[in-house]
Short mmCIF file of C-alpha atoms and ligand atoms in Angstrom, two decimals:
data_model
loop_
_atom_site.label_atom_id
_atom_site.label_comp_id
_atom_site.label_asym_id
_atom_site.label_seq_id
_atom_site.Cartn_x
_atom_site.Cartn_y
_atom_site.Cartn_z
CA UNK V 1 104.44 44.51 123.61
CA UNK V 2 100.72 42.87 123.95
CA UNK V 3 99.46 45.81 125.96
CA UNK V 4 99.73 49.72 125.94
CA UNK V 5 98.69 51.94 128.54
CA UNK V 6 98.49 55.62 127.43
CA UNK V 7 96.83 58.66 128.35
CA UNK V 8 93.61 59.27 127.38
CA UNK V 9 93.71 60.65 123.65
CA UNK V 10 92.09 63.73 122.27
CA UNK V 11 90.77 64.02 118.73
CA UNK V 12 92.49 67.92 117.22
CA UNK V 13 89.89 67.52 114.17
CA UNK V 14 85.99 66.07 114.41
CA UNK V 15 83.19 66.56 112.80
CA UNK V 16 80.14 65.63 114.98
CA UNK V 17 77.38 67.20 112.64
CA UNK V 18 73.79 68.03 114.40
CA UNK V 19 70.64 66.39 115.41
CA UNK V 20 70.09 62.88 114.57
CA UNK V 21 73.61 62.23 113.41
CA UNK V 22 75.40 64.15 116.39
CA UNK V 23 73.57 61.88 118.46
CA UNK V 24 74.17 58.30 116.67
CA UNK V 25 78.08 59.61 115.83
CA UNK V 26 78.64 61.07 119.18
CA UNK V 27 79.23 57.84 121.40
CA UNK V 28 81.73 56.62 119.09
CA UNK V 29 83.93 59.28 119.83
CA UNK V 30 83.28 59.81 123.65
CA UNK V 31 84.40 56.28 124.30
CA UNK V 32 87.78 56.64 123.80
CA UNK V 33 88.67 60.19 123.72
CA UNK V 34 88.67 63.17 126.11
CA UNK V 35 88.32 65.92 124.05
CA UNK V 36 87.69 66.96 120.56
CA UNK V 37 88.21 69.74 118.25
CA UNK V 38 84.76 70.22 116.44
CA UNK V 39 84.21 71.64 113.38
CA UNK V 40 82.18 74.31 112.42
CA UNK V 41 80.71 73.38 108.58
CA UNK V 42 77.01 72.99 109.90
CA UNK V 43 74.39 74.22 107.38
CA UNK V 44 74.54 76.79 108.67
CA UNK V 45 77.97 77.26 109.76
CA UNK V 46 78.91 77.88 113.21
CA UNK V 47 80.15 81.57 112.86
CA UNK V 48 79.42 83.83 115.69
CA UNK V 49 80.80 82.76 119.35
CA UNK V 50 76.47 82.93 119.96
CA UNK V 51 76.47 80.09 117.88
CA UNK V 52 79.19 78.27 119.15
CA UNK V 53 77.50 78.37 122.66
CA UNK V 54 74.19 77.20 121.23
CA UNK V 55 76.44 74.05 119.58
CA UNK V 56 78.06 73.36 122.64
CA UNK V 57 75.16 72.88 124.69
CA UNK V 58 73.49 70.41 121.91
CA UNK V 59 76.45 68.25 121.89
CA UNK V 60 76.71 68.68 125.62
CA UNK V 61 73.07 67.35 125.90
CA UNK V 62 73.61 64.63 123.30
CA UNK V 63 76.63 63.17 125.42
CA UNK V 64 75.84 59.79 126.87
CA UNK V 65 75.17 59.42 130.36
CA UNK V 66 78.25 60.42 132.14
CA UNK V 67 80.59 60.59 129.32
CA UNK V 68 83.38 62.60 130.53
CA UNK V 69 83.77 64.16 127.53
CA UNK V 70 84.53 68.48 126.47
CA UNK V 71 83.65 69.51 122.73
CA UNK V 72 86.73 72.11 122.00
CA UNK V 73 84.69 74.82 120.02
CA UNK V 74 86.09 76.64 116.82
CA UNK V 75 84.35 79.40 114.41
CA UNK V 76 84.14 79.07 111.21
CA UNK V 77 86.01 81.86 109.70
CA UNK V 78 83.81 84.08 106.80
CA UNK V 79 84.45 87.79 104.80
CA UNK V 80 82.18 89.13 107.70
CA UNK V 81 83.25 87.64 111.13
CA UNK V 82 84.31 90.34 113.72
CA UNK V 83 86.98 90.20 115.03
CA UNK V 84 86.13 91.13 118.75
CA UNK V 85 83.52 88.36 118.86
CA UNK V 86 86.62 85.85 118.06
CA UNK V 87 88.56 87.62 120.96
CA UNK V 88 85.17 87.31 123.20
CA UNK V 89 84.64 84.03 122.24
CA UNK V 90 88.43 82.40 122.99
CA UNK V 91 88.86 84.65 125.89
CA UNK V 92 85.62 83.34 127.29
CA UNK V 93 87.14 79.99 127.12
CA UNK V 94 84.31 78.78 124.24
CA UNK V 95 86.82 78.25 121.37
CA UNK V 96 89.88 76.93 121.14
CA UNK V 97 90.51 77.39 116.93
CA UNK V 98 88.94 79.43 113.87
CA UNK V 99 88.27 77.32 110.83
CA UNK V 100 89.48 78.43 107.40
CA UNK V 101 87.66 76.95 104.27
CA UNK V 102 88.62 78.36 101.37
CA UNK V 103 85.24 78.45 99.48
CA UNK V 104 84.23 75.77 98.04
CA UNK V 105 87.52 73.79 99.05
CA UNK V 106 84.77 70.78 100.95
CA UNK V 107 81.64 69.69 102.31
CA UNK V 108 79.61 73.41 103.60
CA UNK V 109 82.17 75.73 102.80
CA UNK V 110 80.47 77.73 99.99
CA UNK V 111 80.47 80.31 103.01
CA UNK V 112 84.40 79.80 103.17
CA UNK V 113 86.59 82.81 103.23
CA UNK V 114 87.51 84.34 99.01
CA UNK V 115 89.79 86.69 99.51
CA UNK V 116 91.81 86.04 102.38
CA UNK V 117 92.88 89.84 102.27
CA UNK V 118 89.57 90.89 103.95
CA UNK V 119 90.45 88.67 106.99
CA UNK V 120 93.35 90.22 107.57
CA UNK V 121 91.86 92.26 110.95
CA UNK V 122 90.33 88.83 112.39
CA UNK V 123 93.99 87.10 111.84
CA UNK V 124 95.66 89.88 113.34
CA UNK V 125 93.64 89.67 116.47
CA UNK V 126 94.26 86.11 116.81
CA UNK V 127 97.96 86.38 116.39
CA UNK V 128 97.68 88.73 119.40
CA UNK V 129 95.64 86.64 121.42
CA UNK V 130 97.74 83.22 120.03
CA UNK V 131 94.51 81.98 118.81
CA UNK V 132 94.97 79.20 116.30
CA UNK V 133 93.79 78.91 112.75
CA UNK V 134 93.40 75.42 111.73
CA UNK V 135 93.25 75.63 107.79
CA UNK V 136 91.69 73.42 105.08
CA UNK V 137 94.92 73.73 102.90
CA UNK V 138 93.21 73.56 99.30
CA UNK V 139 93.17 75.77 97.11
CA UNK V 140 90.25 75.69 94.93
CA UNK V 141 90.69 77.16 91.50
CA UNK V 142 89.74 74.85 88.63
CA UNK V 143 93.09 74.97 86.89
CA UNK V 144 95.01 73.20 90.05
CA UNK V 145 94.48 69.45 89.43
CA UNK V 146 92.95 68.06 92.51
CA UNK V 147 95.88 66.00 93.08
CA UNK V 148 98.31 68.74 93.45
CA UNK V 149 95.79 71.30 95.70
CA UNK V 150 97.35 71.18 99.02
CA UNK V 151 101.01 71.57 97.43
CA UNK V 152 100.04 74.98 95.78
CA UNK V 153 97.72 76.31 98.93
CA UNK V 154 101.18 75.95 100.71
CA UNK V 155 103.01 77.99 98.31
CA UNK V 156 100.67 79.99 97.36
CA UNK V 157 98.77 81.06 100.54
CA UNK V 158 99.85 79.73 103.30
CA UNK V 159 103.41 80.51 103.57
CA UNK V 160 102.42 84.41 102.00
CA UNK V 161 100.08 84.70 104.96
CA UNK V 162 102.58 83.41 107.87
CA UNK V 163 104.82 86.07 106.34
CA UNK V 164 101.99 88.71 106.23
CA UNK V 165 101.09 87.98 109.69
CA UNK V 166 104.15 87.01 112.06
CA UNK V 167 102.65 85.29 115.17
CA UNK V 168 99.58 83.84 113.34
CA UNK V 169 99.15 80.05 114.92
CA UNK V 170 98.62 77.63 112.48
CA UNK V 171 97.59 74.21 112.40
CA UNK V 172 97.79 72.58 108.63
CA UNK V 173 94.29 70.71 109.19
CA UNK V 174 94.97 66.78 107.74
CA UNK V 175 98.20 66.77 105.89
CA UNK V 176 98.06 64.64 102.42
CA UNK V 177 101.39 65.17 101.23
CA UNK V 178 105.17 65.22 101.61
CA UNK V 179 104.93 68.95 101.15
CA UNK V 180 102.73 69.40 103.86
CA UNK V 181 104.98 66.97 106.07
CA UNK V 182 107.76 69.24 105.60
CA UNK V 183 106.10 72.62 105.71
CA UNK V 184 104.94 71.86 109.20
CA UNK V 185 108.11 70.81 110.34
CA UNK V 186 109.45 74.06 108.90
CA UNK V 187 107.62 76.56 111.65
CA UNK V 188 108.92 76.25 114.56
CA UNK V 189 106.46 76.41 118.06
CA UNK V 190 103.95 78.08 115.94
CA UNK V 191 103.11 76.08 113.13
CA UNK V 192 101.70 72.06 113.50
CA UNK V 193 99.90 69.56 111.21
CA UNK V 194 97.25 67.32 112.13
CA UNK V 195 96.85 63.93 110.63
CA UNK V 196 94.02 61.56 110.10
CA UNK V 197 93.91 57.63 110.73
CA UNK V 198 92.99 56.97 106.91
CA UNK V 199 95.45 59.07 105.59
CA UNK V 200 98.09 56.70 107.37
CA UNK V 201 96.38 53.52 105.97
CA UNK V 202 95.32 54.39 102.19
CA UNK V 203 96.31 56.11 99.13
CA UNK V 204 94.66 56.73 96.20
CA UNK V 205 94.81 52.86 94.58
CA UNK V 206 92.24 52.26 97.39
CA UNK V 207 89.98 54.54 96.11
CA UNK V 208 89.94 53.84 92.86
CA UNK V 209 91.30 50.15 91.69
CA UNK V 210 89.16 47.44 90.90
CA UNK V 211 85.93 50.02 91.42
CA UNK V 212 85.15 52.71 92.78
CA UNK V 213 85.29 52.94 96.91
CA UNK V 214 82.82 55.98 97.81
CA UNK V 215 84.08 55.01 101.72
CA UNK V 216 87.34 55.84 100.97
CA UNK V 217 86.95 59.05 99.27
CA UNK V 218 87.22 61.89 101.29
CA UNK V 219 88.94 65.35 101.14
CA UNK V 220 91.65 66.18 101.35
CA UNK V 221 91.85 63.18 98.96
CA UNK V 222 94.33 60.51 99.19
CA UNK V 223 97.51 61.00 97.19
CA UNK V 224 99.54 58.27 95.51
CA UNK V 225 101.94 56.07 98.36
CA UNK V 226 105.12 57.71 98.74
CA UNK V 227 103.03 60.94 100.70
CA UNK V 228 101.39 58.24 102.79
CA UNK V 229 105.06 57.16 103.42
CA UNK V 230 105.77 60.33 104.33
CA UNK V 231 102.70 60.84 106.61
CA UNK V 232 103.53 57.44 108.27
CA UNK V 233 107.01 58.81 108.89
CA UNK V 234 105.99 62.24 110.31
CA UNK V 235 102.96 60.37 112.99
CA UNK V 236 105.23 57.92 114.33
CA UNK V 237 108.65 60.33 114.80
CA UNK V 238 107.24 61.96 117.93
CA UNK V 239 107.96 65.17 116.30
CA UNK V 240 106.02 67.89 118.59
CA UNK V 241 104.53 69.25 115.39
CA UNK V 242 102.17 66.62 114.37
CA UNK V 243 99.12 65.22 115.98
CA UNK V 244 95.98 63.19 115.39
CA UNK V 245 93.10 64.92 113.98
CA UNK V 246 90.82 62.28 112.72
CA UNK V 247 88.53 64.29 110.17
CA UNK V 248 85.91 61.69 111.53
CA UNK V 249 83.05 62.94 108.93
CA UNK V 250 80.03 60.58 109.02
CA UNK V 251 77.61 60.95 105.91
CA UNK V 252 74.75 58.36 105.01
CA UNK V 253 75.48 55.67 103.14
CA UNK V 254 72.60 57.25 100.84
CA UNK V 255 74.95 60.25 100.16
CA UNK V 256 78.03 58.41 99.98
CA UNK V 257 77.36 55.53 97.36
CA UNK V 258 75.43 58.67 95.29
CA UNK V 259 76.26 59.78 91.53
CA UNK V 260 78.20 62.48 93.21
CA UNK V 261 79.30 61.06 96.38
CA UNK V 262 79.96 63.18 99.67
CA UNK V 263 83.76 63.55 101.00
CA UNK V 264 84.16 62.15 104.49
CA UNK V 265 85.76 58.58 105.71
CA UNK V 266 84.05 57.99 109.10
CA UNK V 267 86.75 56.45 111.81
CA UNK V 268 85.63 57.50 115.28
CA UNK V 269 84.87 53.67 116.17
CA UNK V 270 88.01 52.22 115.12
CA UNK V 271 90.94 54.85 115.01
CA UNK V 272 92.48 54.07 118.30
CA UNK V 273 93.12 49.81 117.13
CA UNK V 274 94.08 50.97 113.73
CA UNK V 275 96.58 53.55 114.58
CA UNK V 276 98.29 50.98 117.07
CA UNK V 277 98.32 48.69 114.16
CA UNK V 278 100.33 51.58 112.27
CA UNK V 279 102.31 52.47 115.11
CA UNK V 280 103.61 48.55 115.57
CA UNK V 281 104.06 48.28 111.89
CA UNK V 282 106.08 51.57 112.03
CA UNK V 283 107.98 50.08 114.93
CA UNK V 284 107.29 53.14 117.07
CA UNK V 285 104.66 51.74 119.57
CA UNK V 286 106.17 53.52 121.89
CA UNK V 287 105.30 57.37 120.22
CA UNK V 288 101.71 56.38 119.89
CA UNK V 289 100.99 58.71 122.94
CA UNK V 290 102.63 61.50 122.19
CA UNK V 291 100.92 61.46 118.35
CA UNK V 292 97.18 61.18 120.11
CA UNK V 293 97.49 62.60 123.89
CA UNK V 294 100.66 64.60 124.29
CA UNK V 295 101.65 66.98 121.03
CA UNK V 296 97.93 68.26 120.74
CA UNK V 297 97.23 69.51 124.39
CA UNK V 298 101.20 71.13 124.30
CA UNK V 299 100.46 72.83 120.75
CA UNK V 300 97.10 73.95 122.13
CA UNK V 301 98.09 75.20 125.71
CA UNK V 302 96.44 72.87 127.01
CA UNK V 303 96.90 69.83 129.80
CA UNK V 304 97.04 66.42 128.89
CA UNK V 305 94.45 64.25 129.85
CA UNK V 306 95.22 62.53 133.59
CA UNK V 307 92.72 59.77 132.72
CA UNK V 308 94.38 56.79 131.01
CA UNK V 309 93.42 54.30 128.45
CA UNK V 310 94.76 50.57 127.92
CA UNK V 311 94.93 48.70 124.06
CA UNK V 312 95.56 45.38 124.20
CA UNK V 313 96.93 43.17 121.09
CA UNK V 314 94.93 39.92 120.77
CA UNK V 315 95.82 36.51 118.94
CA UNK V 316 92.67 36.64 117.02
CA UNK V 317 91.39 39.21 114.83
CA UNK V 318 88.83 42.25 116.48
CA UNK V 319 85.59 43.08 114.81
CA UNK V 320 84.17 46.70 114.85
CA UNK V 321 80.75 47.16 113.59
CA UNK V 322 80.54 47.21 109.78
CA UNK V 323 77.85 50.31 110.32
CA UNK V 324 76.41 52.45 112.91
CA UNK V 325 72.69 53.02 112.92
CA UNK V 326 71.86 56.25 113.39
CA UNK V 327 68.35 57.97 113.18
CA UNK V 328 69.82 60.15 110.14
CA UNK V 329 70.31 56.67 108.16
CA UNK V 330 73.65 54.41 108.51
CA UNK V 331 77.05 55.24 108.67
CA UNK V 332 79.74 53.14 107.30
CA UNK V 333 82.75 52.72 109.04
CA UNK V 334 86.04 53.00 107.55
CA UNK V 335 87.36 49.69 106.46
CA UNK V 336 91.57 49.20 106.59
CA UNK V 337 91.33 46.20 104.58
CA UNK V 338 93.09 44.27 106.77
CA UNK V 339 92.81 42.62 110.24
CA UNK V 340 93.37 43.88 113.22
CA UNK V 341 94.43 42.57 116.49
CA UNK V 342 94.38 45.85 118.53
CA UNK V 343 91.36 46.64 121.20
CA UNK V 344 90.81 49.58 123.40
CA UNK V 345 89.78 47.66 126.41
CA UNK V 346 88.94 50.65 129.26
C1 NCD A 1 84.53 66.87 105.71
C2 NCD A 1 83.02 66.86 105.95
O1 NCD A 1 82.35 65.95 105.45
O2 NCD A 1 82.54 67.75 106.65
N1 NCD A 1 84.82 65.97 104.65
C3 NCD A 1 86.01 65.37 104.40
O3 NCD A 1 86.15 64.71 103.38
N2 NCD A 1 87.02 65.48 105.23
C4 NCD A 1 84.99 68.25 105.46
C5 NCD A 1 86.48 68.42 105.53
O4 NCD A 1 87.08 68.36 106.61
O5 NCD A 1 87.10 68.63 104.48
ZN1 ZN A 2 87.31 67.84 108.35
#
């Protein structure tokens, strides 16, 4: 198969930042996808449904001409969010998620949630409503080994809290990990997983073998390659459960290749040719749409996009730009490391 028509994919997991950077990141998305998820870890966080209207309208503004594109707002979940703004806010229509951090778990989430006890009220009301909590599943004590973070928050939090509150929606924000592969398989209609393109294409050799690869280091970070097996396996199976977040998070090459580098692989441009690379490599071509246009929107309530894109597989090799030049500084684009034929061509 040399061509692929598929409707027009949505990203469950984006992080379009503010300013400068919204503005140079934000075409890179709204080329080939509909819709987006967008995450709240501004400085400061997006918190109050007041504030998710204000960031609405700024991406809404940045939008190219005529992009026919709708940011999917969330609220980024603290010890003092009220719970009837969340209802106000998702029964306006304005969000479509609440973001847990756990503090300190990643990039702006020192305001992240401590004790997950004095949430309870704002997770009740969302289980009510069926308002979904996407989670950063780290823990973030400094006795867990970084390596072995998203295993424990499973264990340790996230199944306690889906048994504390029966109904809570939860999407497992960019699996890592066979555990997190088969948790979210585990739920039933109420529990999902997203995954990210880099996720499918690196573990954590790339990162670290023959020097260190700031580009590659994000978070949750890459585990060693029988969990990228295992993420590979979950993408491409159709399952309804998982779907394509891409945890797009541009930083500045200044702050990336830095003594203490920023987390974030930056795959807006490219994730559409790379994951039908995966997909054909997988053999599963064929459940490319239901991983990036169909299992999202159904998980979410939502419609799937009418509009329709087409990739096509050339003979020769595709280039993307190495960088994107915003007015914030350059952004590197993640790098597979190997070539690839795939294009998105409308
Ligand atoms: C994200 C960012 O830079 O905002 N970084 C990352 O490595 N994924 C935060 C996040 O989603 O963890
Ligand atoms: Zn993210």
């Amino acid at each position: 198969m040399h061509s692929l028509t598929l409707r027009r994919p949505d990203d469950w997991h984006l992080h379009l930042r503010d300013g400068a950077m919204l503005k140079g990141v934000l075409p890179e998305t709204t080329r080939h996808f509909a819709r987006a998820i967008i995450m709240p870890n501004l400085v400061p966080p997006v918190v109050t449904g007041a504030q998710a209207l204000a960031y609405r309208d700024r991406i809404l503004a940045a939008l190219p001409d005529g992009a026919p594109f709708e940011p999917l707002m969330t609220l980024y979940l603290t010890e003092g969010t009220d719970p009837a703004d969340v209802v106000a806010a998702a029964q306006s229509g304005l969000i479509k998620a609440v973001k847990l951090y756990p503090a300190g778990a990643t990039t702006n989430s020192h305001g992240g949630v401590r004790d997950l006890t004095r949430v309870y009220p704002v997770l009740e009301a969302m289980a009510k409503i069926g308002l979904p909590l996407c989670t950063h599943g780290e823990v973030t004590t400094p006795d867990v080994d970084i390596f072995d973070r998203e295993a424990v928050f499973i264990d340790t939090v996230l199944d306690p809290l889906r048994r504390a509150i029966p109904g809570l929606r939860v999407v497992m924000e960019h699996i890592t990990t066979s555990e997190g592969v088969a948790y979210a398989a585990s739920g039933g209609a109420d529990l999902a997983a997203t995954i990210t393109t880099h996720h499918l294409i690196i573990n954590r050799n790339h990162i670290l073998v023959g020097g260190i690869r700031p580009h590659y280091y994000c978070l949750p970070v890459a585990k060693r390659e029988s969990h990228r097996l295992a993420l590979r396996k979950a993408a491409t199976s159709g399952a309804a459960c998982y779907f394509l977040g891409t945890d797009s998070a541009p930083h500045i090459d200044a702050l990336k290749e830095h003594a203490c580098g920023c987390a974030g692989c930056f795959t807006a441009t490219n994730t559409m040719p790379l994951l039908a690379h995966v997909f054909e490599d997988e053999n599963a071509l064929g459940q490319l749409e239901s991983f990036t246009s169909l299992n999202g929107p159904a998980f979410y309530r939502l419609p799937a996009n009418e509009a329709r894109i087409t990739i096509v597989k050339h003979a020769a090799a595709q280039t993307f730009p190495e960088k994107i030049l915003t007015e914030a500084g350059p952004v590197t684009v993640f790098n597979p490391g190997f070539p690839v034929y795939w294009h998105v061509e409308s």
